[in-house]
mmCIF file of C-alpha atoms and ligand atoms in Angstrom:
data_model
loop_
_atom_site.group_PDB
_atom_site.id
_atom_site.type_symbol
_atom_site.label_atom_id
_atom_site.label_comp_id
_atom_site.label_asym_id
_atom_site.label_seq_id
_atom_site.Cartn_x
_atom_site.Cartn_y
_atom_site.Cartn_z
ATOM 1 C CA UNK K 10 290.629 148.263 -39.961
ATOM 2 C CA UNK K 11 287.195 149.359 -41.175
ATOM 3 C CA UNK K 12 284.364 150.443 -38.299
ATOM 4 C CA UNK K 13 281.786 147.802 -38.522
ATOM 5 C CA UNK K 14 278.657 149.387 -38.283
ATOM 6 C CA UNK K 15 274.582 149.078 -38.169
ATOM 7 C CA UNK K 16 272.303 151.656 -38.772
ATOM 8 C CA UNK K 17 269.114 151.423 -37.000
ATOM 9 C CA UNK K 18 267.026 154.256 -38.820
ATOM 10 C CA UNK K 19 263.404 155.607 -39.708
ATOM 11 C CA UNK K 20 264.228 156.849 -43.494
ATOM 12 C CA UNK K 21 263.401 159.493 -43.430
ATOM 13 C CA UNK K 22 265.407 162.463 -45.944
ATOM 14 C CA UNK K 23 268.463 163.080 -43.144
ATOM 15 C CA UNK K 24 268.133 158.993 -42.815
ATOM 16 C CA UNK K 25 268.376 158.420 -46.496
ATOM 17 C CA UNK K 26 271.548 161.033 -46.469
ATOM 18 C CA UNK K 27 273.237 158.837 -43.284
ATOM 19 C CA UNK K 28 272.759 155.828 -45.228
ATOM 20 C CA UNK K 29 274.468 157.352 -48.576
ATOM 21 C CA UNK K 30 277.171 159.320 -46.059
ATOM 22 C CA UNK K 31 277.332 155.678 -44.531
ATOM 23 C CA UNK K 32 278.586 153.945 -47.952
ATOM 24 C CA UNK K 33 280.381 156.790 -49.172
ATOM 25 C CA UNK K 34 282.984 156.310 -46.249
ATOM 26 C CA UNK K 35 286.169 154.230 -46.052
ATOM 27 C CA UNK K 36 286.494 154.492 -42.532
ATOM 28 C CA UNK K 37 283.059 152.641 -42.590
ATOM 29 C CA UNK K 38 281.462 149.177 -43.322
ATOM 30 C CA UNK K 39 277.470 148.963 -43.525
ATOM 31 C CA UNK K 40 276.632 145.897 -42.364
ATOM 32 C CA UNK K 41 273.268 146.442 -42.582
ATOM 33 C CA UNK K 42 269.873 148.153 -41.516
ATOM 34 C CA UNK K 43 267.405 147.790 -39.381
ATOM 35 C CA UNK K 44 264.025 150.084 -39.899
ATOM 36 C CA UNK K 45 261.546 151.466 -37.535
ATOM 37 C CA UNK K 46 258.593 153.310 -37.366
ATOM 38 C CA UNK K 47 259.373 157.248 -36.745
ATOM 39 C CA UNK K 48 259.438 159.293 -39.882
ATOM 40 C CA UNK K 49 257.501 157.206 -42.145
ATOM 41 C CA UNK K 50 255.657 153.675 -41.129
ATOM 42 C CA UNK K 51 258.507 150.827 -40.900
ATOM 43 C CA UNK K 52 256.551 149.367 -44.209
ATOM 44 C CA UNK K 53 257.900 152.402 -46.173
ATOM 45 C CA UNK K 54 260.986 153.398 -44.181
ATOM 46 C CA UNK K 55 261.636 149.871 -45.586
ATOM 47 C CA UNK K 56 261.098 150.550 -49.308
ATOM 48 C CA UNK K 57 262.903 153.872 -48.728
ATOM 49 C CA UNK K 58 266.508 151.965 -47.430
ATOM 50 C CA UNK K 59 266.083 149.256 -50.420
ATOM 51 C CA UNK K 60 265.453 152.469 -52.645
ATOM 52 C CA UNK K 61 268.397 154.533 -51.490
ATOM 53 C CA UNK K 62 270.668 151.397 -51.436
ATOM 54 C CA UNK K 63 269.658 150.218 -54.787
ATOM 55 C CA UNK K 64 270.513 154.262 -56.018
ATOM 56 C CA UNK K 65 274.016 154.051 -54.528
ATOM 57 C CA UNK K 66 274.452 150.834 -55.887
ATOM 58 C CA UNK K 67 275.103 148.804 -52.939
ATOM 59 C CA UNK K 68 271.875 146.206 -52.881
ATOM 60 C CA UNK K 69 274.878 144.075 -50.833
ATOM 61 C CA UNK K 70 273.603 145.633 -47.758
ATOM 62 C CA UNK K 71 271.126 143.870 -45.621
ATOM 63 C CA UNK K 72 268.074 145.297 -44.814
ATOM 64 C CA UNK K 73 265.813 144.174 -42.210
ATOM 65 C CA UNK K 74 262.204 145.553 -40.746
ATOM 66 C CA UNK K 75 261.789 146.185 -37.308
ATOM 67 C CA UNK K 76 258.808 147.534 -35.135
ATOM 68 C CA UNK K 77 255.793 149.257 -36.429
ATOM 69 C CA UNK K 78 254.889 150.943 -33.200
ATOM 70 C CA UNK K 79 256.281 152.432 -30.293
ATOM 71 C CA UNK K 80 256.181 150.585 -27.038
ATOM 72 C CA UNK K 81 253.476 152.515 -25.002
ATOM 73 C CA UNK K 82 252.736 155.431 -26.829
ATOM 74 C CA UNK K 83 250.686 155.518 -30.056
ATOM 75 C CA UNK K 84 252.279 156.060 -33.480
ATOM 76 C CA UNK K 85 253.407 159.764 -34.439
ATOM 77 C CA UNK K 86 255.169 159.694 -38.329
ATOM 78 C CA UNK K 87 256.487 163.109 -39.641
ATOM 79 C CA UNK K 88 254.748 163.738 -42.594
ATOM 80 C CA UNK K 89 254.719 167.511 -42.431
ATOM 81 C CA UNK K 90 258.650 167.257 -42.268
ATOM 82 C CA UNK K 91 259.612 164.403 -44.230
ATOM 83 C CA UNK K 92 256.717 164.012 -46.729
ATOM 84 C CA UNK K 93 253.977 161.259 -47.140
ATOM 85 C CA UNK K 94 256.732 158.744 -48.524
ATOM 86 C CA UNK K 95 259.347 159.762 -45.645
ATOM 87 C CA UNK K 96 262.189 161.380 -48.626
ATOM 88 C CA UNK K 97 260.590 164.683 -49.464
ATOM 89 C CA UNK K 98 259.785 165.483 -53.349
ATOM 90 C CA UNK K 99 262.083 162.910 -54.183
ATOM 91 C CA UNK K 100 261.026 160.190 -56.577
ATOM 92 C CA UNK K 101 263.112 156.902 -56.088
ATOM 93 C CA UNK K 102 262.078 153.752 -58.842
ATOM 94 C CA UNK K 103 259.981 150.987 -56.288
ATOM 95 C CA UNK K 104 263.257 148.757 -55.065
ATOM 96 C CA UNK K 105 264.072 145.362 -56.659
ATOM 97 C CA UNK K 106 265.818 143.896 -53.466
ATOM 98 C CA UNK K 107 263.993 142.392 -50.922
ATOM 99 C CA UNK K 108 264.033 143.085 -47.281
ATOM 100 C CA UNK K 109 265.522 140.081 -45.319
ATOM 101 C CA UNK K 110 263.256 137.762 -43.551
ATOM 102 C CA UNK K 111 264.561 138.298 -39.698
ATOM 103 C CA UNK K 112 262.886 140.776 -37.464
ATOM 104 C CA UNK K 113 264.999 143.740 -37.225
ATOM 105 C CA UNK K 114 265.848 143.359 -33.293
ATOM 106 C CA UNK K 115 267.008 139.887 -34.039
ATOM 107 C CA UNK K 116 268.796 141.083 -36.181
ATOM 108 C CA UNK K 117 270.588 143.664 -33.545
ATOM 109 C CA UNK K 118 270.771 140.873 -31.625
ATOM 110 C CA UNK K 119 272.418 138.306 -33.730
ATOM 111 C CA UNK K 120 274.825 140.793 -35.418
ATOM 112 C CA UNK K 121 275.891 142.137 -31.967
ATOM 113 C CA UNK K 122 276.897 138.293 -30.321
ATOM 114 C CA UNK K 123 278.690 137.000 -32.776
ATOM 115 C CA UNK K 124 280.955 139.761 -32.942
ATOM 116 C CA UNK K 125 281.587 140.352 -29.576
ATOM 117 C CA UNK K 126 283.263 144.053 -29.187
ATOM 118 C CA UNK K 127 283.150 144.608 -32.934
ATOM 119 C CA UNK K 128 279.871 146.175 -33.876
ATOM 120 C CA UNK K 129 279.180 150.061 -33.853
ATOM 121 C CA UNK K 130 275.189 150.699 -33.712
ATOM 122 C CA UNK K 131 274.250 153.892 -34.919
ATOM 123 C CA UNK K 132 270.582 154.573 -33.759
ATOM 124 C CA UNK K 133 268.834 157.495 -35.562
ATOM 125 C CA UNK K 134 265.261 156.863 -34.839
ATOM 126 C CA UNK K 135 262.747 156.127 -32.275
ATOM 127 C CA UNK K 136 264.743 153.482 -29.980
ATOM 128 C CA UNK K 137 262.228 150.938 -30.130
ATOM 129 C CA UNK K 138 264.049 148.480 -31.756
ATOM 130 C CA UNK K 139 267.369 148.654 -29.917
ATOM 131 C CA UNK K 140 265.055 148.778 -27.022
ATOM 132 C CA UNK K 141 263.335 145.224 -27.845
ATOM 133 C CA UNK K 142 266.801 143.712 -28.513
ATOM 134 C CA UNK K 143 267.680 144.544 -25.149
ATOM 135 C CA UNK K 144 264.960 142.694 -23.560
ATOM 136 C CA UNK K 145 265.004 139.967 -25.870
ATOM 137 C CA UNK K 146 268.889 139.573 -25.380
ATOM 138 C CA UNK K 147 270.569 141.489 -22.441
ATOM 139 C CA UNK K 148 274.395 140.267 -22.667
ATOM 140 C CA UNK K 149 273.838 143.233 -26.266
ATOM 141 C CA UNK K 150 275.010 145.857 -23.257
ATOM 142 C CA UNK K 151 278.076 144.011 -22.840
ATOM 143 C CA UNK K 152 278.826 142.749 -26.802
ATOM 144 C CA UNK K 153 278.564 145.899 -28.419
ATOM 145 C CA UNK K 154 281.461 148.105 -29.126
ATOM 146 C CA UNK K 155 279.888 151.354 -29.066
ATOM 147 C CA UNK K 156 276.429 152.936 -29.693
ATOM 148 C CA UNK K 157 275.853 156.457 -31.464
ATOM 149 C CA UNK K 158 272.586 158.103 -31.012
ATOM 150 C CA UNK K 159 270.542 160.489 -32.371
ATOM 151 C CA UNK K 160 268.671 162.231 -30.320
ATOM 152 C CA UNK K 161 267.136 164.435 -27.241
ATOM 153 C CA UNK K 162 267.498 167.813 -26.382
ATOM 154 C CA UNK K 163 269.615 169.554 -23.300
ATOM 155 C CA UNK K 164 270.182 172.875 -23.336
ATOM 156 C CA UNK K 165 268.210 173.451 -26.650
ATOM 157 C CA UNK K 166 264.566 173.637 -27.313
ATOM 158 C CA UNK K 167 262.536 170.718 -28.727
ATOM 159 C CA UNK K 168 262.029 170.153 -32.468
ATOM 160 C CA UNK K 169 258.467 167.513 -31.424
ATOM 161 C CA UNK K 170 257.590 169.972 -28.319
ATOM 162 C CA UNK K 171 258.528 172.754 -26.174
ATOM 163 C CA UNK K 172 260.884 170.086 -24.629
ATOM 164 C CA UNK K 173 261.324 166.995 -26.571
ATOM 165 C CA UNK K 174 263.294 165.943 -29.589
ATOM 166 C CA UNK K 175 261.037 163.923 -32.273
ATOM 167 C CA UNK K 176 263.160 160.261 -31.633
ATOM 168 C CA UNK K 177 263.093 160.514 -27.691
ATOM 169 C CA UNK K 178 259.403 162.358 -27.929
ATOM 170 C CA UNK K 179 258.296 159.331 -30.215
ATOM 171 C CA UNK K 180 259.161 155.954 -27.484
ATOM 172 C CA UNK K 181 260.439 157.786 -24.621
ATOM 173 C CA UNK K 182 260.154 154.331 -22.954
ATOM 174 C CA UNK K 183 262.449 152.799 -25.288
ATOM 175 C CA UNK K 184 265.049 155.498 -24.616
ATOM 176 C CA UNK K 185 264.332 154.895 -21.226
ATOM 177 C CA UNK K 186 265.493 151.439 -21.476
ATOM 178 C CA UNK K 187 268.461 152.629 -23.743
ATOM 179 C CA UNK K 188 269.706 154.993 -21.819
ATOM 180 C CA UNK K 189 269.340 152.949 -18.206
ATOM 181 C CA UNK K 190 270.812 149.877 -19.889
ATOM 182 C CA UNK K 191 274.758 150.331 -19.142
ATOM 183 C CA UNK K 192 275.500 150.638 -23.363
ATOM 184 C CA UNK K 193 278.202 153.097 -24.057
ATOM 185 C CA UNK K 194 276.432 155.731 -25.762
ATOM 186 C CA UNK K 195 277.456 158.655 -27.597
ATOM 187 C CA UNK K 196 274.645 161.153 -27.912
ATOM 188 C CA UNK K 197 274.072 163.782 -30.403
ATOM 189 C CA UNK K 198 271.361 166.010 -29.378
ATOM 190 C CA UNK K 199 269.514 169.093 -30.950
ATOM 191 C CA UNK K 200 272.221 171.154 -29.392
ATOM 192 C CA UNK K 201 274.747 170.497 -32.004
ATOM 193 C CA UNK K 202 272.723 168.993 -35.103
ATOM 194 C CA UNK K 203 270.767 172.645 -34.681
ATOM 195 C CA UNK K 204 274.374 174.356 -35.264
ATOM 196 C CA UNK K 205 274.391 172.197 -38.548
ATOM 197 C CA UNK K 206 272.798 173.496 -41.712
ATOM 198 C CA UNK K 207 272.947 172.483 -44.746
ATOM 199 C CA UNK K 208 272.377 175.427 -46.632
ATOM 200 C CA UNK K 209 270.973 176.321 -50.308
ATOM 201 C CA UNK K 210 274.893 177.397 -51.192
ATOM 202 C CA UNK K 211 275.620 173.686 -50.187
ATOM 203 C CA UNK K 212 272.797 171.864 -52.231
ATOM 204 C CA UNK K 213 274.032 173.828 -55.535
ATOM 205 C CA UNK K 214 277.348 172.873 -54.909
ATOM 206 C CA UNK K 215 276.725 169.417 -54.954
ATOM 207 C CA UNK K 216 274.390 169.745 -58.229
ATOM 208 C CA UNK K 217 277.005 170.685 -60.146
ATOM 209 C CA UNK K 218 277.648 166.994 -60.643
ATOM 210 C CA UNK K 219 275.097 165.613 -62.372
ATOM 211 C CA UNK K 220 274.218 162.447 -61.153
ATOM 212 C CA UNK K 221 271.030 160.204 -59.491
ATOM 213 C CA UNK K 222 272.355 161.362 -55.962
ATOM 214 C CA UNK K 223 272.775 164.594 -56.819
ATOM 215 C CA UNK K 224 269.444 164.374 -57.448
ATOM 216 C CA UNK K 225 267.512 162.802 -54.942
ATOM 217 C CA UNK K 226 269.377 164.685 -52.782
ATOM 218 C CA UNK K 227 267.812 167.628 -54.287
ATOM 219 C CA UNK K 228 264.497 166.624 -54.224
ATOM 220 C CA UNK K 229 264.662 165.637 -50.530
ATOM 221 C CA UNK K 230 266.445 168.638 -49.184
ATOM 222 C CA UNK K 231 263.928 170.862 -51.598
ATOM 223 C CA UNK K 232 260.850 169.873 -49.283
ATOM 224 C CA UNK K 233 263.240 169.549 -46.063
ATOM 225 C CA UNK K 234 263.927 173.165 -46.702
ATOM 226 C CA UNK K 235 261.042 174.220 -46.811
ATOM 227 C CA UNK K 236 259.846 172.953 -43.551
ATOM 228 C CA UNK K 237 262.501 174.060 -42.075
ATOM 229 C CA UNK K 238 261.609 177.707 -43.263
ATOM 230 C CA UNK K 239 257.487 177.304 -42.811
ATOM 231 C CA UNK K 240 257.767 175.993 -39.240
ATOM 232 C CA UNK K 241 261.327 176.916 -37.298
ATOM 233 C CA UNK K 242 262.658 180.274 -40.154
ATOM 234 C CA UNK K 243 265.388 178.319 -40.983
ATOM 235 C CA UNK K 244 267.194 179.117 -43.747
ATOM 236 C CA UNK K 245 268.820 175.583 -44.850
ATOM 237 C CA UNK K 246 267.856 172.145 -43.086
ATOM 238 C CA UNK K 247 268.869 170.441 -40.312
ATOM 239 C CA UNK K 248 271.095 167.434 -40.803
ATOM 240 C CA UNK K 249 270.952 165.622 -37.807
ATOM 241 C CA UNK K 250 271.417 161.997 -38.697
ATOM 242 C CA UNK K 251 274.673 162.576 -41.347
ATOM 243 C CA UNK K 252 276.338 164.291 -37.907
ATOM 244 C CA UNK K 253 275.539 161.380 -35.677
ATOM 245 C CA UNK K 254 277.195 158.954 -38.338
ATOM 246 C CA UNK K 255 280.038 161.104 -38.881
ATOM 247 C CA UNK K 256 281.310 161.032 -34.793
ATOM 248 C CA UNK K 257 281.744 156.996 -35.718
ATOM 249 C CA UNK K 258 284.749 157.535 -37.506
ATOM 250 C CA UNK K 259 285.683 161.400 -36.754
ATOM 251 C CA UNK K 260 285.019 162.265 -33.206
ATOM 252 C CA UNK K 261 286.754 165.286 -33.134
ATOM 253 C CA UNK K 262 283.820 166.973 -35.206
ATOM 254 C CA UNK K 263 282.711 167.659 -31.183
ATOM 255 C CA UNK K 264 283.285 168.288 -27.932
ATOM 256 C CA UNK K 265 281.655 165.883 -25.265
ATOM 257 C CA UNK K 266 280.877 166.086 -21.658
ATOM 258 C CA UNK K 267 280.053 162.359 -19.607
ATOM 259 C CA UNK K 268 276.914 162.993 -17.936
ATOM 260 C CA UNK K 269 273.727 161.235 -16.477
ATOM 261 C CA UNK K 270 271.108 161.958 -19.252
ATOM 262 C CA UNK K 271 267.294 160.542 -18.258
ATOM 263 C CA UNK K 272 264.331 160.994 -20.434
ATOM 264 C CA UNK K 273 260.483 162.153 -18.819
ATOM 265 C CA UNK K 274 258.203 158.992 -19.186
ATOM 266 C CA UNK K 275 255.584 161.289 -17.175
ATOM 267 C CA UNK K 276 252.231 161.797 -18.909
ATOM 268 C CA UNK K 277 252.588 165.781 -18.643
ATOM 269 C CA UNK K 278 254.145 168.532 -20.906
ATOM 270 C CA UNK K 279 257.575 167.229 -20.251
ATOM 271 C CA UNK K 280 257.305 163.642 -21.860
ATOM 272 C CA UNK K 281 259.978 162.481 -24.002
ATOM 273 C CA UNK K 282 262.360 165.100 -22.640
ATOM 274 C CA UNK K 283 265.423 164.501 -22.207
ATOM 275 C CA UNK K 284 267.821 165.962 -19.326
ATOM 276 C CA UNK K 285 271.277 165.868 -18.286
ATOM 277 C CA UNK K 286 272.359 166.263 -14.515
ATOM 278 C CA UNK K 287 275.211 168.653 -15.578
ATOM 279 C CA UNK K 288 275.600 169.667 -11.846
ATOM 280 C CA UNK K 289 275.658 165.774 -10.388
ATOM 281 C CA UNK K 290 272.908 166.450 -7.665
ATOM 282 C CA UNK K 291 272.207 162.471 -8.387
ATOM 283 C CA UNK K 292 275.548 161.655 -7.144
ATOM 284 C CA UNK K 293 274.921 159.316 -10.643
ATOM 285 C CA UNK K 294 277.962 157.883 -12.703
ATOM 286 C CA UNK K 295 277.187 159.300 -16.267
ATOM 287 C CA UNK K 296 275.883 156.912 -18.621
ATOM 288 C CA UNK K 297 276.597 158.823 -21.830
ATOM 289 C CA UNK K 298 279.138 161.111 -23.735
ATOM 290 C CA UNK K 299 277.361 163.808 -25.002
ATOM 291 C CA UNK K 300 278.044 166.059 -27.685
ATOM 292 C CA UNK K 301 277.115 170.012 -26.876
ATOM 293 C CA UNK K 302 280.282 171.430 -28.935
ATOM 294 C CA UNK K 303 280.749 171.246 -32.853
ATOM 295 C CA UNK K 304 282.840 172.123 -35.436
ATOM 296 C CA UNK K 305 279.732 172.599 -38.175
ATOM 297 C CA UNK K 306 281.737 173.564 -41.024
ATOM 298 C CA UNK K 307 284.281 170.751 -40.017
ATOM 299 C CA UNK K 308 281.586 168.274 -40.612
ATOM 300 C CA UNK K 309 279.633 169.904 -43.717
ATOM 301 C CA UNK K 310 283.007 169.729 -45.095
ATOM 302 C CA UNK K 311 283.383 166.724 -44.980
ATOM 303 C CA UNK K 312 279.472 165.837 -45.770
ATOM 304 C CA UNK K 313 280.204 167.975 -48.626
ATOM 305 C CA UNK K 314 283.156 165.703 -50.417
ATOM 306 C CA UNK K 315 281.934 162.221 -49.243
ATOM 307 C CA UNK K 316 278.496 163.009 -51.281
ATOM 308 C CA UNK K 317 280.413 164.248 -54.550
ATOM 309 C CA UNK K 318 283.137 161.250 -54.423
ATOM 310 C CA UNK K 319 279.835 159.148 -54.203
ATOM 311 C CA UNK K 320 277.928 161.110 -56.982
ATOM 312 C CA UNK K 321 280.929 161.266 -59.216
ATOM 313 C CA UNK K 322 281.126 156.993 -58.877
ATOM 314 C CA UNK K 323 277.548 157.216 -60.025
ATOM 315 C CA UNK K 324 276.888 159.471 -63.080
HETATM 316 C C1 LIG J 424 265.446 163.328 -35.674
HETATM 317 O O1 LIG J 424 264.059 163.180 -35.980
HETATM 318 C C2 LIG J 424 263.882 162.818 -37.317
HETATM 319 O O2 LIG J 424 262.887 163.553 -37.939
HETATM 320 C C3 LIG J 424 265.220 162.948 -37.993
HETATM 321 O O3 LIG J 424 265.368 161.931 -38.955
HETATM 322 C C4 LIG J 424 266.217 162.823 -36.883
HETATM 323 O O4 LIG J 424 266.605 161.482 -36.658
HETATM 324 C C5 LIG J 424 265.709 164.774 -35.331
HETATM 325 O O5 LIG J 424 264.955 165.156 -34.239
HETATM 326 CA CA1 LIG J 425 265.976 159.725 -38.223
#
C-alpha cells in the first residue's frame, strides 16, 4: 500500500525538487498541494507547483492556495536564495491548470477527516497553513497519520539568523501552534539537511539525460549554487525539502531522538529559534522525533535515481 501524502510547500527550487522527488516515488501518492507564502508570495509559489506539475506531467494533482502572510509577523520571501520567481534561473512555460477553488487549510482539513489515520502531511514551509487548519478544525491532531517537517535548527546554526531556520524564523507562531498541538511530528532540522549537498558532480550526472527535468533542475540548482557559495562558502546546495520527503517512505536515511522541541516567540535575537530540551529539565513528554543523524550519501543516492527514472519517462 502506497503512503498517501500532502505536501504543504512554499516552491521554492528545493520545493519544486520535493514535489518532482514526490511523483517520482512508488512508495508515494501526491494527493495534492497546498501553497504558502515563504520563498516566493503564495500567488507565485502557486504558478510554480502548477508549473512543475504540468513539467512532470502529472496536472492530476490538486493544487490549492493557502495563506499569503504569516500570522503575526510581517512577510519575509527569499529572493536572494530562491530568485524573484521562487525556482532560480529556471524558465518554466506559465501553467495551463488551474489552482483549485478551496482555501488551502480547508483543504488540510478536509483531506485529513475523511481519511482518518491515512494521510501523511509533509510541511516544508512556513507552518501557517497547517497552523490555521488546526484552529479551524482541531480533531486534524487526532486524524492524521503522521506529519514530516521541515524545519528549525538544534545544535546547528541558523540559515534566517544567528539562531533561526528560514520556515520556523518566518511564523514562529504557527510552529508554535504546530509543535504544542499533540501531532506526531517528525522533524528534519538544519542539522542533517546541512550534511546534505547536492554537489556540481551530482547536477552533471543527472544532465547526462537530456530531458525538461534535467533541465529545470539545472537552472534552479545553477542560482541555488550560487547562493549557497556567495553567502554560507558552500560548495553545492542544500537540499533540505527532497530529505524531509524522503524519511516518508525511507526512515532509515536517519537517526532520531524523541524530544521536547519549542520555538522563541520572544521579540529579541532569539525569535523563531527553535530548541530541544535534550537534557529533560522540563520533566516534558517529547512531542517530536527528530532527526540529528544521516546517512547523506544514502539519501543523494537515492535522490540521484528517482530524478533520472523521472527524466528518462520524460525526454
Ligand atoms: C527551508 O527554507 C526554505 O528556503 C527551503 O525551501 C527550506 O524549506 C530551509 O531552511
Ligand atoms: Ca521550502
Amino acid at each position: 500500500m502506497t503512503k498517501r501524502i500532502i505536501i504543504d510547500t512554499d516552491p521554492g527550487i528545493d520545493d519544486s525538487l520535493a514535489i518532482l522527488l514526490a511523483l517520482a516515488s512508488p512508495e508515494i501518492t501526491l494527493e495534492g498541494l497546498s501553497v504558502v507564502h515563504g520563498n516566493s508570495s503564495t500567488a507565485q509559489g502557486t504558478i510554480n507547483a502548477l508549473s512543475v506539475l504540468e513539467l512532470a506531467k502529472a496536472g492530476h494533482v490538486p493544487v490549492t492556495q493557502g495563506c499569503e502572510l504569516p500570522l503575526v509577523q510581517p512577510s519575509l520571501l527569499a529572493v536572494e536564495t530562491h530568485g524573484v520567481q521562487g525556482i532560480g534561473y529556471a524558465k518554466l512555460p506559465a501553467p495551463q491548470l488551474k489552482p483549485q477553488i478551496q482555501k488551502g487549510s480547508d483543504f488540510l482539513i478536509e483531506k485529513i477527516m475523511s481519511a482518518p489515520g491515512q494521510i501523511t502531511l509533509v510541511g516544508i514551509g512556513p507552518l501557517t497553513n497547517l497552523a490555521l487548519a488546526i484552529r479551524q478544525e482541531p480533531r486534524i491532531v487526532q486524524n492524521v497519520k503522521e506529519v514530516f517537517i521541515m524545519g528549525g535548527a538544534m545544535r546547528h546554526e541558523g540559515n534566517t539568523t544567528p539562531l533561526a531556520e528560514f520556515n520556523t524564523f518566518v511564523d514562529p507562531h504557527a510552529a508554535h501552534i504546530v509543535f504544542h498541538s499533540g501531532m506526531p511530528i517528525t522533524l528534519t532540522p538544519l542539522d542533517v539537511t546541512y550534511q546534505c549537498i547536492f554537489l556540481k558532480e551530482d547536477l552533471n550526472r543527472l544532465l547526462k539525460i537530456n530531458s525538461p527535468i534535467t533541465k529545470f533542475i539545472a537552472d534552479a540548482a545553477r542560482f541555488y549554487m550560487e547562493f549557497h557559495d556567495e553567502y554560507q562558502k558552500i560548495d553545492g546546495c542544500v537540499i533540505n525539502d527532497p530529505l524531509t520527503l524522503a524519511l516518508t517512505f525511507m526512515p532509515g536515511i536517519c537517526d532520531y531522538q524523541d524530544l521536547f522541541v519549542d520555538v522563541d516567540i520572544s521579540t529579541g535575537v532569539g525569535l523563531g529559534n527553535t530548541f530541544a530540551d535534550f537534557y529533560n529539565y522540563g520533566k516534558k513528554t517529547p512531542n517530536m522525533k527528530v532527526a540529528l543523524g544521516v546517512r547523506p550519501r544514502v539519501f543523494m543516492e537515492l535522490f540521484l535515481e528517482r530524478m533520472e527514472k523521472l527524466a528518462r519517462s520524460i525526454p
